[in-house]
XYZ file of N, CA and C in Angstrom:
684
model
N 44.086 -8.572 153.227
C 45.288 -8.906 153.783
C 45.456 -8.804 155.786
N 44.084 -8.754 156.250
C 44.013 -8.749 157.479
C 43.675 -10.144 157.715
N 43.014 -10.751 156.875
C 42.781 -12.434 157.450
C 44.133 -12.935 156.897
N 44.980 -12.876 156.273
C 46.049 -13.586 155.502
C 46.895 -13.333 156.806
N 47.141 -12.000 157.505
C 48.281 -12.062 158.589
C 47.567 -12.410 159.693
N 46.291 -12.228 159.746
C 45.598 -13.222 160.741
C 46.341 -14.829 160.758
N 46.156 -15.379 159.777
C 46.615 -16.680 159.602
C 47.960 -16.930 159.636
N 48.518 -15.809 159.478
C 50.281 -16.442 159.691
C 50.626 -15.890 160.977
N 49.675 -15.229 162.132
C 49.914 -15.176 163.089
C 49.425 -15.897 164.288
N 48.980 -17.248 163.397
C 47.956 -18.269 164.322
C 49.526 -19.313 164.960
N 49.947 -19.519 164.454
C 51.411 -20.222 165.101
C 51.995 -19.587 166.675
N 52.242 -17.999 166.516
C 52.174 -17.313 167.563
C 51.512 -17.669 168.831
N 50.030 -17.663 168.207
C 48.898 -17.668 169.329
C 49.446 -19.072 170.148
N 49.701 -19.983 169.069
C 49.975 -21.455 170.238
C 50.456 -21.081 171.333
N 52.006 -20.207 170.875
C 53.298 -20.217 171.885
C 52.904 -19.169 172.759
N 51.989 -17.988 172.515
C 51.530 -16.724 173.736
C 50.665 -17.378 174.383
N 49.574 -18.018 173.981
C 48.792 -17.928 174.920
C 48.989 -18.464 175.898
N 49.666 -20.176 176.456
C 50.004 -20.778 177.551
C 51.016 -20.535 177.863
N 52.182 -19.426 177.262
C 53.076 -18.625 178.165
C 52.476 -17.552 178.844
N 51.637 -16.647 178.172
C 50.483 -15.804 179.099
C 50.480 -15.752 179.979
N 49.381 -17.141 179.825
C 48.877 -17.672 181.043
C 49.703 -17.897 182.414
N 50.741 -18.531 181.923
C 51.938 -18.852 182.852
C 51.926 -17.771 183.251
N 52.468 -16.438 182.962
C 53.022 -15.782 183.816
C 51.911 -14.825 184.176
N 50.838 -14.754 183.620
C 49.480 -14.703 184.681
C 49.573 -15.024 186.202
N 49.946 -16.058 186.158
C 49.570 -17.064 186.692
C 50.586 -16.834 187.934
N 51.931 -16.698 187.953
C 53.162 -16.131 188.481
C 52.913 -15.019 189.136
N 52.500 -14.024 188.258
C 52.050 -12.695 188.847
C 51.459 -12.398 189.653
N 50.371 -13.514 189.822
C 49.192 -13.127 190.878
C 49.590 -13.982 191.927
N 50.276 -15.216 191.925
C 50.902 -15.697 193.432
C 52.098 -15.509 193.993
N 52.877 -14.661 193.296
C 54.088 -14.294 193.533
C 53.975 -12.416 194.518
N 52.944 -11.748 193.431
C 53.234 -10.129 194.016
C 51.404 -9.709 194.375
N 51.967 -8.850 195.375
C 50.663 -8.516 196.213
C 49.931 -7.120 195.253
N 49.651 -7.410 193.525
C 49.319 -6.520 193.442
C 47.901 -6.719 192.875
N 47.037 -5.260 192.308
C 45.752 -5.447 191.611
C 46.285 -5.582 190.336
N 45.093 -6.560 189.889
C 45.325 -7.159 188.560
C 45.430 -6.566 186.855
N 45.224 -5.054 187.363
C 45.403 -4.162 186.505
C 46.985 -3.631 186.072
N 47.676 -4.200 186.647
C 49.205 -4.108 187.035
C 49.434 -4.866 186.083
N 49.272 -6.191 185.990
C 49.913 -7.434 184.919
C 49.169 -7.065 183.571
N 47.994 -6.804 183.901
C 47.738 -6.272 182.121
C 48.415 -5.255 181.213
N 48.798 -4.118 182.297
C 49.903 -3.004 182.177
C 50.858 -3.348 181.689
N 51.347 -4.386 182.266
C 52.777 -4.908 182.305
C 52.965 -5.625 180.718
N 51.782 -6.815 180.455
C 51.552 -7.148 179.541
C 51.540 -6.197 178.122
N 50.841 -5.122 178.052
C 50.822 -4.148 177.347
C 51.939 -3.039 176.906
N 52.474 -2.782 177.950
C 53.312 -2.274 177.720
C 54.898 -2.580 177.593
N 54.823 -3.607 178.444
C 56.279 -3.962 178.405
C 56.218 -5.134 177.260
N 55.681 -6.234 176.667
C 55.087 -6.754 175.789
C 56.661 -7.553 175.832
N 57.024 -8.304 176.564
C 58.471 -9.219 176.428
C 58.432 -10.291 177.734
N 58.117 -11.738 176.503
C 58.250 -12.531 177.916
C 59.001 -13.055 178.535
N 60.277 -13.114 178.143
C 61.163 -13.172 179.284
C 61.740 -12.423 180.151
N 61.282 -10.800 179.876
C 62.025 -9.685 180.692
C 60.227 -9.806 181.407
N 58.899 -9.977 181.260
C 58.316 -9.877 182.435
C 58.650 -11.175 183.363
N 59.077 -12.298 183.154
C 59.384 -13.166 183.999
C 60.426 -12.667 184.758
N 61.424 -12.427 184.563
C 62.376 -11.066 185.111
C 61.831 -10.585 186.059
N 60.841 -9.332 185.748
C 60.235 -8.504 186.071
C 60.062 -9.156 187.576
N 59.163 -9.789 187.564
C 58.700 -10.058 188.651
C 59.503 -11.128 189.443
N 60.510 -11.289 189.385
C 61.512 -11.885 190.206
C 61.871 -10.743 191.108
N 62.751 -9.734 190.018
C 63.561 -8.489 190.493
C 62.720 -7.767 191.574
N 61.396 -8.026 191.056
C 59.872 -7.556 192.322
C 60.057 -7.845 193.543
N 59.772 -9.324 193.215
C 59.904 -10.191 194.730
C 61.296 -10.055 195.246
N 62.233 -9.846 194.931
C 63.865 -9.830 195.968
C 64.198 -8.132 195.812
N 63.038 -7.184 195.600
C 63.209 -5.999 195.953
C 63.831 -5.177 195.464
N 64.586 -5.431 193.938
C 65.479 -4.889 193.185
C 64.767 -3.661 192.533
N 66.131 -2.371 192.952
C 65.421 -1.219 192.540
C 65.036 -0.629 191.407
N 65.035 0.369 190.944
C 64.464 1.046 189.650
C 66.099 0.586 188.885
N 67.240 0.993 189.092
C 68.393 1.251 188.484
C 68.832 -0.637 187.929
N 68.819 -1.612 189.274
C 68.926 -3.059 188.847
C 67.642 -3.395 188.048
N 66.785 -3.187 187.745
C 65.691 -3.866 186.562
C 65.983 -3.384 185.627
N 66.225 -1.858 185.368
C 66.704 -1.335 184.350
C 68.009 -2.015 183.674
N 68.770 -2.348 184.417
C 69.769 -2.372 184.026
C 69.476 -4.086 183.422
N 69.383 -5.070 184.364
C 69.353 -6.323 183.862
C 67.484 -6.581 182.299
N 67.236 -5.752 182.390
C 65.951 -5.889 181.610
C 67.030 -5.646 180.126
N 67.540 -4.637 180.325
C 68.297 -4.261 178.910
C 69.610 -5.312 178.534
N 69.955 -5.598 179.114
C 70.695 -6.982 178.748
C 69.988 -7.942 178.449
N 68.880 -8.435 178.907
C 67.993 -9.566 178.640
C 67.285 -9.212 177.181
N 66.973 -7.731 177.032
C 66.260 -8.029 175.898
C 67.235 -6.675 174.846
N 68.717 -6.874 175.154
C 69.226 -6.416 173.947
C 69.061 -7.066 172.855
N 68.736 -8.225 172.184
C 68.967 -8.816 171.228
C 67.909 -7.760 170.075
N 66.405 -7.292 170.989
C 65.877 -6.847 170.222
C 66.347 -5.113 169.154
N 67.352 -4.643 169.532
C 68.128 -3.924 169.039
C 68.541 -4.233 167.621
N 68.648 -5.621 167.857
C 69.515 -6.029 166.715
C 68.172 -6.362 165.223
N 67.155 -6.861 166.018
C 66.265 -7.031 165.061
C 65.869 -5.644 164.611
N 65.867 -4.651 165.294
C 65.218 -3.626 164.704
C 66.255 -3.399 163.513
N 67.275 -3.312 163.763
C 68.019 -2.629 162.587
C 68.371 -4.030 161.461
N 68.111 -5.000 161.734
C 67.495 -5.931 160.318
C 66.301 -5.506 159.473
N 65.160 -4.901 159.975
C 64.290 -4.474 159.046
C 64.339 -2.961 158.945
N 65.395 -2.404 159.315
C 65.348 -0.998 159.256
C 64.830 -0.211 157.540
N 66.037 -0.966 156.581
C 65.521 -1.087 155.665
C 63.814 -1.036 154.772
N 63.242 -2.123 155.552
C 62.215 -2.827 154.725
C 60.859 -1.344 155.767
N 61.114 -0.762 156.646
C 60.041 0.067 156.947
C 60.383 1.568 156.822
N 61.277 1.458 156.539
C 61.929 3.261 157.106
C 61.063 3.971 155.793
N 59.903 3.598 155.008
C 59.479 4.529 153.945
C 57.666 4.298 154.408
N 57.905 3.397 155.733
C 56.458 3.375 156.047
C 55.853 4.262 156.984
N 54.453 4.469 157.293
C 53.883 5.650 158.037
C 54.115 5.861 159.506
N 53.297 5.995 160.255
C 53.353 5.981 161.528
C 53.317 4.862 162.355
N 52.961 3.888 161.633
C 52.705 2.124 162.062
C 54.581 1.573 162.423
N 55.053 2.488 161.887
C 56.570 2.002 161.623
C 56.799 1.669 163.606
N 56.889 2.709 164.139
C 57.192 3.045 165.697
C 56.407 2.020 166.523
N 55.029 1.501 166.041
C 54.580 0.495 167.053
C 55.085 -0.723 166.389
N 55.351 -0.668 165.253
C 56.386 -2.354 164.858
C 57.330 -2.314 165.431
N 58.124 -1.420 165.703
C 59.402 -1.427 165.842
C 59.445 -1.316 168.070
N 58.024 -0.947 168.497
C 57.855 -1.335 169.391
C 57.524 -3.120 169.654
N 57.006 -3.584 169.061
C 56.359 -4.987 169.065
C 57.358 -5.830 168.403
N 58.497 -5.816 168.161
C 59.271 -6.410 167.391
C 59.651 -7.100 168.293
N 59.197 -8.584 168.634
C 59.798 -9.802 169.534
C 60.295 -10.945 168.474
N 60.480 -11.867 169.110
C 61.508 -12.794 168.588
C 60.635 -13.455 167.379
N 59.492 -13.868 168.133
C 58.292 -14.780 166.981
C 57.788 -13.667 166.247
N 57.491 -12.544 166.670
C 57.141 -11.427 165.369
C 57.951 -11.329 164.410
N 59.602 -11.236 164.590
C 60.661 -10.970 163.741
C 60.421 -11.766 162.919
N 60.452 -13.468 163.164
C 60.287 -14.482 162.475
C 59.790 -14.218 161.447
N 57.941 -14.084 161.530
C 57.115 -14.401 161.190
C 56.927 -13.167 159.983
N 57.535 -11.864 160.573
C 57.683 -11.124 159.820
C 58.759 -11.444 158.439
N 59.890 -11.945 158.590
C 60.553 -12.134 158.049
C 60.445 -13.399 156.937
N 59.427 -14.127 157.583
C 58.707 -15.057 156.718
C 57.533 -14.640 155.746
N 57.142 -13.907 156.174
C 56.170 -13.087 155.531
C 56.832 -12.629 154.493
N 57.581 -11.807 154.607
C 58.418 -11.206 153.115
C 58.890 -11.664 152.343
N 59.264 -12.964 152.953
C 60.190 -14.275 151.682
C 59.302 -14.607 150.670
N 58.057 -14.996 151.409
C 56.913 -15.594 150.680
C 56.274 -15.007 149.973
N 56.143 -13.581 149.836
C 55.226 -13.150 149.301
C 55.491 -11.662 148.930
N 55.302 -11.651 147.965
C 55.964 -10.227 146.777
C 55.000 -9.118 146.865
N 55.303 -8.730 148.086
C 54.228 -6.811 148.561
C 54.742 -5.802 148.204
N 53.707 -5.161 147.617
C 53.846 -3.596 147.346
C 54.561 -2.958 148.863
N 54.566 -2.000 149.037
C 55.471 -0.848 149.668
C 53.865 -0.885 151.137
N 52.987 0.031 150.618
C 51.477 -0.479 151.238
C 51.055 -1.715 152.257
N 51.212 -2.403 151.095
C 50.516 -4.015 151.434
C 51.764 -4.148 151.959
N 52.972 -4.172 152.431
C 53.905 -4.588 153.172
C 53.769 -3.881 154.321
N 53.488 -2.772 154.678
C 53.487 -2.246 155.632
C 51.659 -2.689 156.840
N 51.007 -2.899 155.630
C 49.506 -3.359 156.170
C 50.041 -4.637 156.906
N 50.279 -5.302 156.194
C 50.582 -7.011 157.051
C 51.761 -6.722 157.800
N 52.572 -6.012 158.331
C 53.639 -6.076 159.262
C 52.620 -5.398 160.471
N 52.190 -4.422 160.169
C 50.980 -3.539 161.198
C 50.186 -4.972 161.671
N 49.501 -5.440 160.427
C 48.171 -6.183 161.485
C 49.362 -7.801 162.160
N 50.077 -8.188 161.967
C 50.750 -9.437 162.249
C 51.438 -8.814 163.873
N 52.459 -7.579 163.873
C 52.734 -7.168 164.901
C 51.216 -6.713 166.144
N 49.959 -6.181 165.519
C 49.039 -6.267 166.236
C 48.273 -7.061 167.092
N 48.151 -8.385 165.985
C 47.444 -9.466 166.160
C 48.754 -10.279 167.634
N 49.647 -10.351 167.407
C 50.784 -11.003 168.304
C 51.016 -10.249 169.858
N 51.108 -9.024 169.235
C 50.614 -8.452 170.628
C 48.971 -8.858 171.570
N 48.214 -8.741 170.771
C 46.743 -9.036 171.382
C 46.595 -10.671 172.217
N 47.510 -11.333 171.230
C 47.893 -12.577 171.954
C 48.110 -12.967 173.041
N 49.187 -11.940 173.507
C 49.760 -11.703 174.572
C 49.285 -11.202 175.860
N 48.627 -10.340 175.207
C 47.914 -9.526 176.565
C 47.015 -10.370 176.964
N 45.924 -11.099 175.757
C 45.100 -12.309 176.035
C 44.909 -13.596 177.109
N 46.661 -13.488 176.726
C 47.192 -15.190 177.521
C 47.411 -14.351 178.850
N 48.208 -13.337 178.918
C 48.572 -12.649 180.312
C 46.701 -12.313 181.032
N 45.970 -11.874 180.553
C 44.818 -11.428 181.346
C 43.876 -13.093 181.496
N 44.220 -14.103 181.276
C 43.316 -15.043 181.706
C 44.523 -15.841 182.700
N 45.961 -15.626 182.311
C 46.431 -16.408 183.918
C 46.049 -15.797 185.144
N 45.899 -14.054 184.127
C 46.219 -13.422 186.246
C 44.790 -13.525 186.284
N 43.608 -13.522 185.419
C 42.224 -14.026 186.233
C 41.974 -15.628 186.751
N 42.696 -16.558 186.099
C 43.079 -17.831 186.946
C 43.720 -18.249 188.000
N 44.941 -17.076 188.307
C 46.210 -17.440 188.910
C 45.240 -17.394 190.633
N 44.263 -16.788 190.769
C 43.948 -16.961 192.616
C 42.901 -18.385 192.550
N 42.708 -19.286 191.287
C 41.678 -20.449 191.536
C 42.765 -21.485 191.130
N 43.622 -21.729 190.276
C 44.806 -22.669 189.993
C 45.733 -22.636 190.822
N 45.593 -24.402 191.358
C 46.358 -24.707 192.383
C 48.147 -25.067 192.200
N 48.275 -25.074 190.741
C 49.274 -25.491 190.240
C 50.567 -24.792 189.954
N 52.054 -24.848 189.645
C 52.707 -23.775 189.260
C 52.913 -23.686 188.049
N 53.164 -22.831 186.863
C 53.452 -23.049 185.339
C 54.965 -23.689 185.339
N 55.749 -24.043 186.160
C 56.688 -24.734 185.680
C 56.891 -25.487 184.595
N 57.931 -25.154 183.344
C 58.085 -25.441 182.423
C 57.380 -25.213 181.103
N 55.790 -24.539 181.477
C 55.037 -23.940 180.235
C 56.195 -23.410 179.061
N 56.937 -22.449 179.939
C 57.957 -21.720 178.869
C 58.525 -22.528 177.922
N 58.875 -23.674 177.696
C 59.297 -24.284 176.583
C 58.389 -24.144 175.688
N 57.193 -23.712 175.194
C 56.163 -23.899 174.266
C 56.729 -22.443 173.812
N 57.326 -21.680 174.237
C 58.012 -20.706 173.373
C 59.195 -20.630 172.320
N 60.167 -21.594 173.238
C 61.012 -22.222 172.217
C 60.879 -23.213 171.011
N 59.907 -24.160 171.500
C 59.333 -25.035 170.550
C 58.733 -23.524 169.428
N 58.087 -23.338 169.498
C 57.490 -22.096 168.713
C 58.226 -21.034 168.049
N 59.230 -20.970 168.458
C 60.567 -20.203 167.682
C 61.309 -21.343 166.757
N 61.214 -22.081 167.305
C 61.798 -23.319 166.291
C 61.085 -23.516 165.243
N 60.066 -23.822 165.213
C 58.945 -24.161 163.859
C 59.333 -22.998 163.095
N 58.975 -21.745 164.202
C 59.163 -20.547 162.695
C 60.619 -20.362 162.066
N 61.394 -20.549 162.983
C 63.075 -20.663 162.350
C 62.953 -21.477 160.820
N 62.412 -23.045 161.705
C 62.440 -23.970 159.898
C 61.652 -22.969 158.975
N 60.474 -22.482 159.204
C 59.350 -21.896 158.132
C 60.191 -21.299 157.237
N 60.989 -20.000 158.079
C 61.848 -18.726 157.257
C 62.576 -19.697 156.404
N 63.124 -20.868 157.046
C 64.294 -21.206 156.602
C 63.798 -21.709 154.854
N 62.808 -22.813 155.010
C 61.983 -23.165 153.811
C 61.513 -22.300 152.956
N 61.374 -21.087 153.119
C 60.754 -19.730 152.601
C 62.050 -19.114 151.747
N 63.011 -18.875 152.771
C 64.219 -17.935 152.134
C 65.080 -19.008 150.910
N 65.917 -18.051 150.139
C 66.407 -18.806 148.787
C 68.126 -18.691 149.193
N 68.215 -17.665 150.053
C 69.869 -18.086 151.221
C 69.655 -18.678 152.281
N 70.420 -19.578 152.248
C 70.290 -20.608 153.668
C 71.913 -19.969 154.223
N 72.736 -19.023 153.729
C 73.782 -18.847 155.051
C 73.442 -18.258 155.828
N 72.725 -17.424 156.095
C 72.425 -16.809 157.811
C 72.177 -18.192 158.511
N 71.004 -18.508 158.396
C 70.311 -20.386 158.985
C 71.464 -20.960 159.623
N 72.718 -20.995 158.394
C 73.788 -21.879 158.593
C 74.952 -21.219 159.903
N 75.179 -20.082 159.485
C 76.192 -19.499 160.555
C 75.685 -19.269 161.822
N 74.302 -19.101 161.912
C 73.631 -18.775 163.119
C 73.698 -20.091 163.810
N 73.474 -21.331 162.632
C 73.227 -23.039 163.924
C 74.739 -23.362 164.548
N 75.786 -23.323 163.376
C 76.932 -23.057 164.224
C 77.839 -22.015 164.653
N 77.239 -20.797 164.847
C 77.715 -20.128 166.171
C 76.812 -20.610 167.610
N 75.639 -21.206 167.324
C 74.948 -21.830 168.591
C 75.882 -22.824 168.935
N 75.951 -24.025 168.250
C 76.339 -25.025 168.370
C 78.548 -24.895 169.256
N 78.876 -23.982 168.227
C 80.583 -23.597 168.838
C 80.202 -22.749 170.363
N 78.951 -21.737 170.176
C 78.648 -21.083 171.394
C 78.386 -21.551 173.032
N 77.854 -22.850 172.610
C 77.193 -23.677 173.745
C 78.594 -24.716 174.520
N 79.914 -24.363 173.567
C 80.871 -25.228 174.050
C 82.235 -24.398 174.677
N 81.882 -22.949 174.102
C 83.546 -22.297 174.382
C 82.671 -21.225 175.327
N 81.566 -20.394 175.257
C 81.105 -19.445 176.015
C 80.554 -19.798 177.304
N 80.572 -18.899 178.160
C 79.898 -19.186 179.553
C 78.823 -18.774 179.193
N 78.048 -19.972 179.813
C 76.758 -19.810 179.869
C 75.531 -18.171 180.165
N 76.322 -17.849 181.139
C 75.508 -16.457 181.466
C 75.560 -15.468 180.222
N 76.759 -15.618 179.709
C 76.901 -14.850 178.532
C 76.576 -15.330 176.959
N 76.562 -16.668 176.797
C 76.097 -17.167 175.730
C 75.092 -16.322 174.655
N 74.424 -15.986 174.811
C 73.235 -15.138 173.867
C 73.979 -14.328 173.267
N 74.305 -13.297 174.721
C 74.921 -12.142 174.020
C 76.109 -12.192 172.967
N 77.230 -12.836 173.490
C 78.596 -12.880 172.746
C 78.252 -13.573 171.220
N 77.289 -14.576 171.450
C 76.507 -14.884 170.241
C 76.080 -14.147 169.286
N 75.555 -13.024 169.671
C 74.480 -12.415 169.133
C 75.644 -11.387 168.222
N 77.018 -11.132 168.758
C 78.030 -9.922 168.568
C 78.716 -11.069 167.755
N 78.702 -11.958 167.779
C 79.629 -12.974 166.996
C 78.857 -13.009 165.565
N 78.159 -13.092 165.487
C 76.819 -13.201 164.327
C 76.947 -11.971 163.270
N 76.503 -10.430 164.074
C 76.793 -9.290 163.713
C 78.258 -9.522 163.057
N 78.857 -9.453 163.619
C 80.812 -9.589 162.920
C 81.072 -10.517 162.112
N 80.505 -11.267 161.630
C 80.280 -12.167 160.576
C 79.496 -11.584 159.747
N 78.560 -10.945 159.633
C 77.468 -10.979 158.991
C 77.721 -9.265 158.065
N 78.554 -8.379 158.881
C 78.693 -7.062 158.350
C 79.924 -7.363 157.518
N 81.115 -8.259 157.514
C 82.315 -8.445 157.245
C 82.451 -9.214 156.137
N 80.932 -10.098 156.204
C 81.112 -11.188 155.521
C 79.525 -11.360 154.232
N 79.054 -9.559 154.492
C 77.651 -9.611 153.994
C 77.818 -9.876 152.189
N 78.779 -9.312 151.485
C 78.974 -9.797 150.284
C 78.800 -10.847 149.729
N 79.580 -11.718 150.674
C 80.056 -13.474 150.257
C 78.223 -14.040 150.878
N 77.831 -13.509 151.636
C 76.116 -13.988 152.282
C 75.140 -13.669 151.130
N 75.122 -11.995 150.271
C 74.282 -11.738 149.877
C 74.431 -12.424 148.270
N 75.416 -12.951 147.933
C 75.576 -13.270 146.640
C 75.151 -14.954 146.846
N 74.858 -15.244 148.117
C 74.510 -16.658 148.017
C 73.392 -16.892 146.996
N 72.740 -18.440 146.402
C 71.835 -18.546 145.909
C 71.091 -19.768 146.475
């Protein structure tokens, strides 16, 4: 299970390593803080976009309340990820709290693909979820640590590197689609994304799309679950 989970998490490594390095370089260049603060942020915050936002807010001398509100709004989607796997992990042991903490976009996609591809027992599923979450967390901390170490020696800015995470999540979504017998949630999400780009304000696109998706999934649950 340990080795299988490691293999399943390797695509996340390909995305987290360069993006983590980009964060580490940005942290070193923009903030006059000791290196271990950056590593602690990677360990305890563990959210890609949120960490980039945190750096910009600190640079602009934002207060604690501003940072808290901005981080909450940016990462509110993680609440819905937690709700989506609650039934799967509710009978897990203490590891379920770490799994919920480490539930990033990419980890959520790998976990769902893992469940769709394999018929695990409860104990096997718990170990698999824990290992995948742990590996992804380690990849992110490793990338951030390398970036912080190299930040004072490299002369380039990591502009555009964040696209690696978009590409990674796209690949993971397609993998999940391939392994899932029910394609309707994917098509609903795709339709919402296209429509949202047209009618939603850009600054509220993600939040409004999520709420619309939840509304459709709640009220169309029977129709979606009956799909084959």
